[in-house]
């Protein structure tokens, strides 16, 4: 592929000013960029600035007679190698998820046959709102890469996830998206995402679960465990570094998304099971999550109250779906299915039995009687059909790299 052509859609949010720096990075890196400025975006940056930086005309309206004689919006949507929406506002993503086409930006996003990368930026509450979560999940399920926003202080004075990632991070993500779609050379300022021979999992889809699940008892209480997500996130990062397309289904944890990883956040085991199913097909699945085996049989609609009588309310449990065992039986079973086993005694015996019972190809066993859950280090035993390999204690990142190496060997 020659120098990449980016179609940049600029939504209406304060973060739009960072799109100017992104245009500069794309040009400096050797790519060309055509900008589509939404009505909202034009309140934050001007078409003049973008035209000067991109050295290209800026498109603002669907109702340009000269362009539309030649179906300009269709041509525009097809002429790029990658469509980047930055900033992707809550409104823009809702329209994309619903297939609404009521201006130039949304029309070409519906008409394009090219990969789309959305870079969200919005207030933390808007990002966490169930409607936005649904829209992000819909977009990801339909193949749009949605970056995770950064966390920190926001222009509106609140704090949390929702800030636009720095332009350098967006530029790196553009490199990853282009590499996935056949652009073999990283450009200036981009990490080396491409050459297949250095990237043993290039072209493979790796599905990873990580973190705990929370099972609500009432609106303020839940059943949980001590998993921090560190081990699973480290494996996601190592798989992405190895060139895989990675989907990370994460329970409630406070960890940043590793670069190049598509993340789906869930809370409960049943949501995790649904997200795993939605992410299929995958070549490899690595089930690191500490899924709660049980949930409260009935979630109370209101906070359970002490009534002063000293009587304790009963807590009835129901069994959660076993995601790993179900995946092993699925018609879409990944070629390599890796489970984890968290044990506190007779670690290898219990894990070996678990491998057979759940139908996994490999089980990675760890002793969680110490501080492995939540800690930074781990000592694992990799149990396969041909035997057990025990690794010494090491940082979770090194465990992740060792496991990904073995996965890559299995596909070599
Ligand atoms: O997150 P960290 O703080 O870094 O800690 C890492 C870890 C200790 C959580 C991780 O290394 C680990 O051991 N993960 C598996 C935890 C677990 O739930 O193990 P288990 O033995 O209960 O489950 C066995 C396998 O079945 C696991 O792959 C699990 O994801 C899966 N499972 C379990 C229950 C269920 N309902 N559905 C499942 O898919």
Coordinates of C-alpha atoms and ligand atoms in Angstrom, one line a residue:
X1 CA 0.0 0.0 0.0
X2 CA 1.3 3.5 -0.8
X3 CA 1.2 6.3 1.8
X4 CA -2.0 5.9 3.7
X5 CA -5.0 8.1 3.1
X6 CA -6.9 9.1 6.2
X7 CA -10.4 10.5 6.2
X8 CA -10.7 12.4 9.5
X9 CA -14.2 13.2 10.9
X10 CA -14.1 15.9 13.6
X11 CA -17.0 15.8 16.0
X12 CA -18.2 18.6 18.1
X13 CA -16.4 18.6 21.5
X14 CA -13.7 20.7 23.2
X15 CA -11.2 17.9 22.4
X16 CA -11.6 18.9 18.7
X17 CA -8.6 21.1 19.1
X18 CA -6.4 18.0 19.4
X19 CA -7.5 16.9 15.9
X20 CA -5.3 19.7 14.6
X21 CA -2.2 18.1 16.1
X22 CA -3.4 14.7 14.8
X23 CA -3.6 16.2 11.3
X24 CA 0.0 17.5 11.7
X25 CA 1.2 14.1 12.9
X26 CA -0.4 12.3 9.9
X27 CA 1.2 14.7 7.4
X28 CA 4.6 14.6 9.2
X29 CA 4.4 10.7 9.1
X30 CA 3.9 10.7 5.3
X31 CA 0.1 10.1 5.2
X32 CA -2.5 12.3 3.5
X33 CA -5.6 13.5 5.3
X34 CA -9.0 14.8 4.2
X35 CA -11.0 16.4 7.0
X36 CA -14.8 16.4 7.4
X37 CA -15.8 19.0 9.9
X38 CA -19.2 18.5 11.6
X39 CA -21.4 21.5 12.5
X40 CA -20.5 20.9 16.1
X41 CA -16.8 20.6 15.4
X42 CA -16.8 23.9 13.6
X43 CA -17.6 25.6 16.9
X44 CA -14.2 24.5 18.2
X45 CA -11.9 24.5 15.2
X46 CA -12.1 26.3 11.9
X47 CA -12.1 24.8 8.4
X48 CA -9.4 27.3 7.6
X49 CA -7.0 25.8 10.2
X50 CA -7.7 22.2 9.1
X51 CA -7.3 23.1 5.4
X52 CA -3.9 24.8 6.1
X53 CA -2.6 21.9 8.2
X54 CA -3.9 19.1 5.9
X55 CA -3.2 21.0 2.7
X56 CA -6.5 19.7 1.4
X57 CA -10.0 21.1 1.1
X58 CA -12.2 20.6 4.2
X59 CA -15.6 19.1 3.7
X60 CA -18.5 20.4 5.8
X61 CA -21.8 19.8 4.1
X62 CA -23.8 17.1 2.3
X63 CA -25.5 19.8 0.3
X64 CA -22.6 20.9 -1.9
X65 CA -24.1 20.8 -5.4
X66 CA -20.8 20.6 -7.2
X67 CA -19.7 17.6 -5.1
X68 CA -23.0 15.9 -5.0
X69 CA -23.4 15.9 -8.8
X70 CA -20.7 13.2 -8.7
X71 CA -22.1 11.6 -5.5
X72 CA -19.3 13.2 -3.5
X73 CA -20.1 11.7 -0.2
X74 CA -19.9 8.2 -1.5
X75 CA -16.6 8.9 -3.2
X76 CA -15.2 10.6 -0.1
X77 CA -16.2 7.6 2.0
X78 CA -14.4 5.1 -0.3
X79 CA -11.3 7.1 -1.2
X80 CA -9.5 6.6 2.2
X81 CA -7.6 3.6 3.6
X82 CA -9.0 4.4 7.1
X83 CA -11.8 6.5 8.4
X84 CA -10.9 8.1 11.8
X85 CA -13.6 9.8 13.9
X86 CA -11.8 12.1 16.4
X87 CA -13.2 13.3 18.6
X88 CA -16.1 10.8 18.5
X89 CA -18.7 12.4 20.7
X90 CA -21.5 10.5 22.5
X91 CA -24.0 11.9 19.9
X92 CA -21.8 10.9 16.9
X93 CA -21.3 7.3 18.2
X94 CA -25.1 7.0 19.0
X95 CA -25.8 7.9 15.4
X96 CA -23.2 5.6 14.0
X97 CA -24.5 2.7 16.2
X98 CA -28.1 3.4 15.0
X99 CA -27.2 3.9 11.4
X100 CA -28.5 7.5 11.3
X101 CA -27.3 9.5 8.3
X102 CA -28.4 13.2 8.8
X103 CA -25.3 15.1 7.8
X104 CA -22.1 14.6 5.7
X105 CA -20.1 12.9 8.5
X106 CA -22.8 10.4 9.5
X107 CA -23.7 9.7 5.8
X108 CA -20.2 8.8 4.8
X109 CA -19.7 6.7 8.0
X110 CA -22.8 4.7 6.9
X111 CA -21.6 4.6 3.2
X112 CA -18.0 3.6 3.8
X113 CA -16.6 0.2 3.0
X114 CA -13.3 1.1 4.8
X115 CA -12.2 0.3 8.4
X116 CA -13.3 2.8 10.9
X117 CA -11.5 3.9 14.1
X118 CA -13.4 6.0 16.6
X119 CA -11.6 8.0 19.3
X120 CA -14.2 8.9 22.0
X121 CA -14.1 12.1 24.1
X122 CA -16.8 13.1 26.4
X123 CA -17.8 13.8 30.0
X124 CA -17.2 10.9 32.3
X125 CA -20.9 10.4 33.1
X126 CA -21.7 10.4 29.4
X127 CA -19.0 7.8 28.8
X128 CA -20.3 5.6 31.6
X129 CA -24.0 6.0 30.7
X130 CA -25.6 2.6 29.8
X131 CA -26.7 4.1 26.5
X132 CA -23.1 4.9 25.5
X133 CA -21.9 1.5 26.8
X134 CA -24.5 -0.1 24.5
X135 CA -23.5 2.0 21.5
X136 CA -19.8 1.3 22.0
X137 CA -20.6 -2.4 22.3
X138 CA -22.7 -2.3 19.1
X139 CA -20.0 -0.4 17.2
X140 CA -17.3 -2.9 18.3
X141 CA -19.5 -5.8 17.4
X142 CA -19.9 -4.4 13.9
X143 CA -16.2 -4.1 13.4
X144 CA -15.5 -0.4 14.4
X145 CA -12.4 -0.1 16.5
X146 CA -13.3 2.1 19.5
X147 CA -10.3 3.4 21.5
X148 CA -10.6 3.7 25.2
X149 CA -10.6 7.3 26.4
X150 CA -7.9 8.5 28.8
X151 CA -8.6 9.0 32.4
X152 CA -8.0 12.3 34.2
X153 CA -9.3 15.8 34.9
X154 CA -11.8 17.0 32.3
X155 CA -12.5 20.4 30.8
X156 CA -15.9 20.3 32.6
X157 CA -14.2 20.0 36.0
X158 CA -15.0 16.3 36.6
X159 CA -12.5 13.5 36.8
X160 CA -12.5 10.0 35.2
X161 CA -12.4 8.2 31.9
X162 CA -13.6 10.3 28.9
X163 CA -10.6 12.5 27.9
X164 CA -9.4 12.2 24.3
X165 CA -6.2 10.1 24.2
X166 CA -3.1 12.2 23.2
X167 CA -2.7 12.6 19.5
X168 CA 0.5 10.5 19.6
X169 CA -1.5 7.6 21.0
X170 CA -4.2 8.0 18.3
X171 CA -1.4 8.1 15.6
X172 CA 0.0 4.8 17.1
X173 CA -3.5 3.3 17.0
X174 CA -3.9 4.4 13.3
X175 CA -0.6 2.5 12.7
X176 CA -2.1 -0.6 14.3
X177 CA -5.4 -0.3 12.3
X178 CA -3.5 0.2 9.0
X179 CA -1.2 -2.8 9.8
X180 CA -4.3 -5.0 10.5
X181 CA -5.6 -4.0 7.1
X182 CA -2.4 -4.7 5.1
X183 CA -0.3 -1.5 5.4
X184 CA 3.1 -3.1 6.0
X185 CA 5.3 -0.1 6.9
X186 CA 5.0 1.9 10.1
X187 CA 5.3 5.6 9.5
X188 CA 7.3 8.2 11.4
X189 CA 6.2 8.3 15.1
X190 CA 4.4 4.9 14.9
X191 CA 5.5 1.8 16.7
X192 CA 6.5 -1.1 14.5
X193 CA 3.1 -2.8 14.1
X194 CA 3.6 -4.6 10.9
X195 CA 6.1 -7.1 9.5
X196 CA 4.5 -10.5 9.9
X197 CA 7.8 -12.4 10.5
X198 CA 8.5 -10.3 13.6
X199 CA 4.9 -10.6 14.7
X200 CA 4.0 -14.2 15.2
X201 CA 0.3 -13.7 16.0
X202 CA -0.3 -11.3 13.0
X203 CA -3.7 -12.1 11.5
X204 CA -4.9 -14.0 14.6
X205 CA -7.8 -12.9 16.8
X206 CA -7.1 -13.5 20.5
X207 CA -10.0 -13.2 22.9
X208 CA -9.1 -12.7 26.6
X209 CA -11.2 -12.4 29.7
X210 CA -9.7 -10.6 32.8
X211 CA -10.6 -9.3 36.2
X212 CA -13.3 -10.3 38.6
X213 CA -17.1 -10.2 38.1
X214 CA -19.4 -8.4 40.4
X215 CA -22.7 -10.1 41.2
X216 CA -25.2 -7.6 42.7
X217 CA -27.1 -8.5 45.9
X218 CA -28.9 -5.2 46.0
X219 CA -28.3 -1.7 44.5
X220 CA -25.3 -1.1 46.8
X221 CA -23.8 -4.6 47.6
X222 CA -22.2 -7.3 45.4
X223 CA -20.4 -10.6 45.6
X224 CA -16.8 -10.1 44.3
X225 CA -13.2 -11.5 44.5
X226 CA -9.7 -10.1 44.7
X227 CA -8.7 -10.3 41.0
X228 CA -7.2 -7.0 39.8
X229 CA -7.1 -7.9 36.1
X230 CA -3.3 -7.4 36.0
X231 CA -2.5 -10.9 34.7
X232 CA -5.2 -10.8 32.0
X233 CA -4.4 -7.3 30.9
X234 CA -0.7 -8.2 30.7
X235 CA -1.6 -11.1 28.4
X236 CA -3.7 -8.8 26.2
X237 CA -0.8 -6.4 25.9
X238 CA 1.7 -9.2 25.0
X239 CA -0.7 -10.7 22.4
X240 CA -1.2 -7.2 20.8
X241 CA 2.6 -6.8 20.8
X242 CA 2.8 -10.1 19.0
X243 CA 0.6 -8.7 16.3
X244 CA -2.8 -10.3 17.2
X245 CA -6.1 -8.5 17.0
X246 CA -7.1 -8.6 20.7
X247 CA -10.5 -8.4 22.2
X248 CA -10.3 -8.0 26.0
X249 CA -13.5 -8.6 27.9
X250 CA -12.8 -7.0 31.3
X251 CA -14.7 -7.2 34.6
X252 CA -14.7 -4.1 36.8
X253 CA -11.0 -3.1 37.2
X254 CA -9.1 0.1 37.3
X255 CA -6.5 -0.5 34.6
X256 CA -5.8 1.4 31.4
X257 CA -6.4 -0.4 28.1
X258 CA -3.1 -1.7 26.6
X259 CA -2.4 -0.1 23.2
X260 CA -4.0 -1.8 20.2
X261 CA -6.5 -3.8 22.3
X262 CA -10.3 -3.6 21.9
X263 CA -11.8 -3.6 25.3
X264 CA -15.4 -4.6 26.3
X265 CA -16.2 -3.7 29.9
X266 CA -18.7 -5.9 31.8
X267 CA -19.8 -6.3 35.4
X268 CA -21.4 -9.7 35.9
X269 CA -20.7 -13.3 34.8
X270 CA -23.7 -13.3 32.5
X271 CA -22.6 -10.1 30.8
X272 CA -19.1 -11.6 30.4
X273 CA -20.6 -14.7 28.8
X274 CA -22.6 -12.6 26.4
X275 CA -19.6 -10.4 25.5
X276 CA -17.4 -13.5 24.9
X277 CA -20.1 -14.9 22.6
X278 CA -20.4 -11.6 20.7
X279 CA -16.6 -11.5 20.2
X280 CA -16.4 -14.9 18.4
X281 CA -15.0 -16.2 16.2
X282 CA -11.5 -16.2 17.7
X283 CA -8.4 -18.2 16.9
X284 CA -7.4 -18.3 20.6
X285 CA -9.2 -17.7 23.8
X286 CA -7.4 -17.2 27.1
X287 CA -9.9 -17.1 30.0
X288 CA -8.0 -15.4 32.8
X289 CA -11.1 -13.8 34.5
X290 CA -12.0 -14.9 38.0
X291 CA -15.6 -15.4 37.2
X292 CA -17.9 -15.6 40.2
X293 CA -19.2 -19.2 40.3
X294 CA -22.4 -18.0 42.0
X295 CA -24.7 -15.0 42.0
X296 CA -27.5 -13.9 44.3
X297 CA -30.5 -15.9 43.1
X298 CA -32.6 -12.7 43.3
X299 CA -31.2 -9.2 43.2
X300 CA -33.1 -7.0 45.6
X301 CA -34.6 -3.9 43.9
X302 CA -34.0 -1.7 47.0
X303 CA -31.2 -1.6 49.6
X304 CA -31.6 -4.5 52.1
X305 CA -32.3 -2.9 55.6
X306 CA -31.4 -4.0 59.1
X307 CA -34.7 -4.1 60.9
X308 CA -33.2 -4.1 64.4
X309 CA -34.5 -7.6 65.2
X310 CA -31.0 -9.2 64.9
X311 CA -32.4 -11.4 62.1
X312 CA -30.0 -11.9 59.2
X313 CA -31.5 -11.8 55.7
X314 CA -31.0 -15.1 53.8
X315 CA -28.7 -15.0 50.8
X316 CA -29.7 -17.6 48.2
X317 CA -27.2 -18.3 45.5
X318 CA -27.7 -19.4 41.9
X319 CA -25.0 -20.9 39.7
X320 CA -23.5 -18.7 37.0
X321 CA -22.8 -20.0 33.4
X322 CA -19.4 -21.5 33.0
X323 CA -18.0 -19.5 30.2
X324 CA -14.9 -21.6 29.6
X325 CA -16.8 -24.9 29.6
X326 CA -19.5 -23.4 27.3
X327 CA -16.8 -22.2 24.9
X328 CA -15.3 -25.7 24.8
X329 CA -18.7 -27.0 23.6
X330 CA -19.4 -24.2 21.2
X331 CA -19.6 -24.7 17.4
X332 CA -17.3 -21.7 17.3
X333 CA -14.8 -23.2 19.7
X334 CA -11.4 -21.3 19.2
X335 CA -8.6 -23.5 17.8
X336 CA -6.7 -23.1 21.0
X337 CA -8.7 -22.7 24.3
X338 CA -6.7 -21.8 27.4
X339 CA -8.2 -21.7 30.8
X340 CA -6.7 -20.5 34.1
X341 CA -7.0 -22.4 37.4
X342 CA -6.9 -20.5 40.7
X343 CA -6.1 -23.1 43.4
X344 CA -5.1 -23.0 47.1
X345 CA -4.0 -26.6 47.5
X346 CA -2.9 -29.6 45.4
X347 CA -2.6 -27.0 42.6
X348 CA -1.4 -29.3 39.7
X349 CA -3.9 -32.1 40.6
X350 CA -6.9 -29.9 40.8
X351 CA -5.9 -27.9 37.7
X352 CA -5.3 -31.1 35.7
X353 CA -8.8 -32.3 36.6
X354 CA -10.2 -28.9 35.7
X355 CA -8.6 -29.1 32.2
X356 CA -10.4 -32.4 31.5
X357 CA -13.7 -31.3 33.1
X358 CA -14.0 -28.0 31.3
X359 CA -12.6 -29.2 27.9
X360 CA -9.7 -26.7 27.7
X361 CA -6.6 -27.4 25.6
X362 CA -4.3 -25.8 28.2
X363 CA -4.8 -24.8 31.8
X364 CA -2.5 -22.3 33.4
X365 CA -2.5 -23.1 37.1
X366 CA -1.5 -20.7 39.9
X367 CA -1.5 -20.9 43.6
X368 CA -3.7 -18.1 45.0
X369 CA -3.2 -18.7 48.7
X370 CA -0.7 -15.8 48.8
X371 CA -1.0 -12.4 47.1
X372 CA -1.1 -13.6 43.4
X373 CA -4.6 -12.1 43.2
X374 CA -4.0 -8.4 43.1
X375 CA -0.2 -8.7 43.3
X376 CA 2.4 -8.0 40.6
X377 CA 4.1 -11.5 40.4
X378 CA 2.9 -15.0 39.6
X379 CA 4.4 -18.5 39.3
X380 CA 2.4 -20.6 36.9
X381 CA 2.2 -24.2 35.7
X382 CA 1.1 -24.7 32.1
X383 CA -0.7 -28.0 31.8
X384 CA -1.3 -29.4 28.3
X385 CA -2.1 -32.8 26.8
X386 CA 1.7 -33.5 26.7
X387 CA 2.6 -32.6 30.2
X388 CA 3.2 -29.8 32.7
X389 CA 5.7 -27.0 32.4
X390 CA 6.4 -25.1 35.7
X391 CA 7.7 -21.5 35.5
X392 CA 9.5 -19.8 38.4
X393 CA 7.9 -16.7 40.0
X394 CA 8.2 -13.7 37.8
X395 CA 6.4 -10.4 37.1
X396 CA 3.0 -10.9 35.5
X397 CA 4.2 -9.2 32.3
X398 CA 6.9 -11.9 31.9
X399 CA 4.3 -14.6 32.6
X400 CA 2.2 -13.0 29.8
X401 CA 5.1 -12.9 27.4
X402 CA 6.0 -16.6 28.1
X403 CA 2.5 -17.7 27.6
X404 CA 2.1 -15.7 24.3
X405 CA 5.4 -17.2 23.1
X406 CA 3.9 -20.7 23.7
X407 CA 0.7 -19.7 22.0
X408 CA 2.6 -18.4 19.0
X409 CA 4.7 -21.7 18.9
X410 CA 1.4 -23.7 18.8
X411 CA 0.4 -21.8 15.7
X412 CA 3.8 -21.8 14.0
Ligands
LIG1 O1 -6.3 -10.5 38.2 P1 -5.1 -10.7 39.0 O2 -5.1 -9.9 40.3 O3 -3.8 -10.4 38.1 O4 -5.0 -12.2 39.4 C1 -4.8 -13.2 38.4 C2 -5.7 -14.5 38.7 C3 -5.2 -15.1 39.9 C4 -7.2 -14.1 38.8 C5 -5.5 -15.4 37.4 O5 -4.2 -15.8 37.3 C6 -6.4 -16.7 37.5 O6 -6.0 -17.6 38.2 N1 -7.6 -16.7 36.9 C7 -8.6 -17.7 37.0 C8 -9.4 -17.5 38.2 C9 -10.5 -18.5 38.4 O7 -11.7 -18.1 38.4 O8 -10.2 -19.7 38.4 P2 -11.2 -21.0 38.5 O9 -10.3 -22.1 38.9 O10 -12.3 -20.7 39.4 O11 -11.8 -21.1 37.1 C10 -11.2 -22.0 36.1 C11 -11.4 -21.4 34.7 O12 -12.8 -21.3 34.4 C12 -10.9 -20.0 34.5 O13 -10.3 -19.9 33.2 C13 -12.1 -19.1 34.6 O14 -12.0 -17.9 33.8 C14 -13.2 -20.0 34.0 N2 -14.6 -19.8 34.6 C15 -14.8 -20.0 35.9 C16 -16.1 -19.9 36.3 C17 -17.1 -19.6 35.4 N3 -18.4 -19.4 35.8 N4 -16.8 -19.4 34.1 C18 -15.6 -19.5 33.7 O15 -15.3 -19.4 32.5

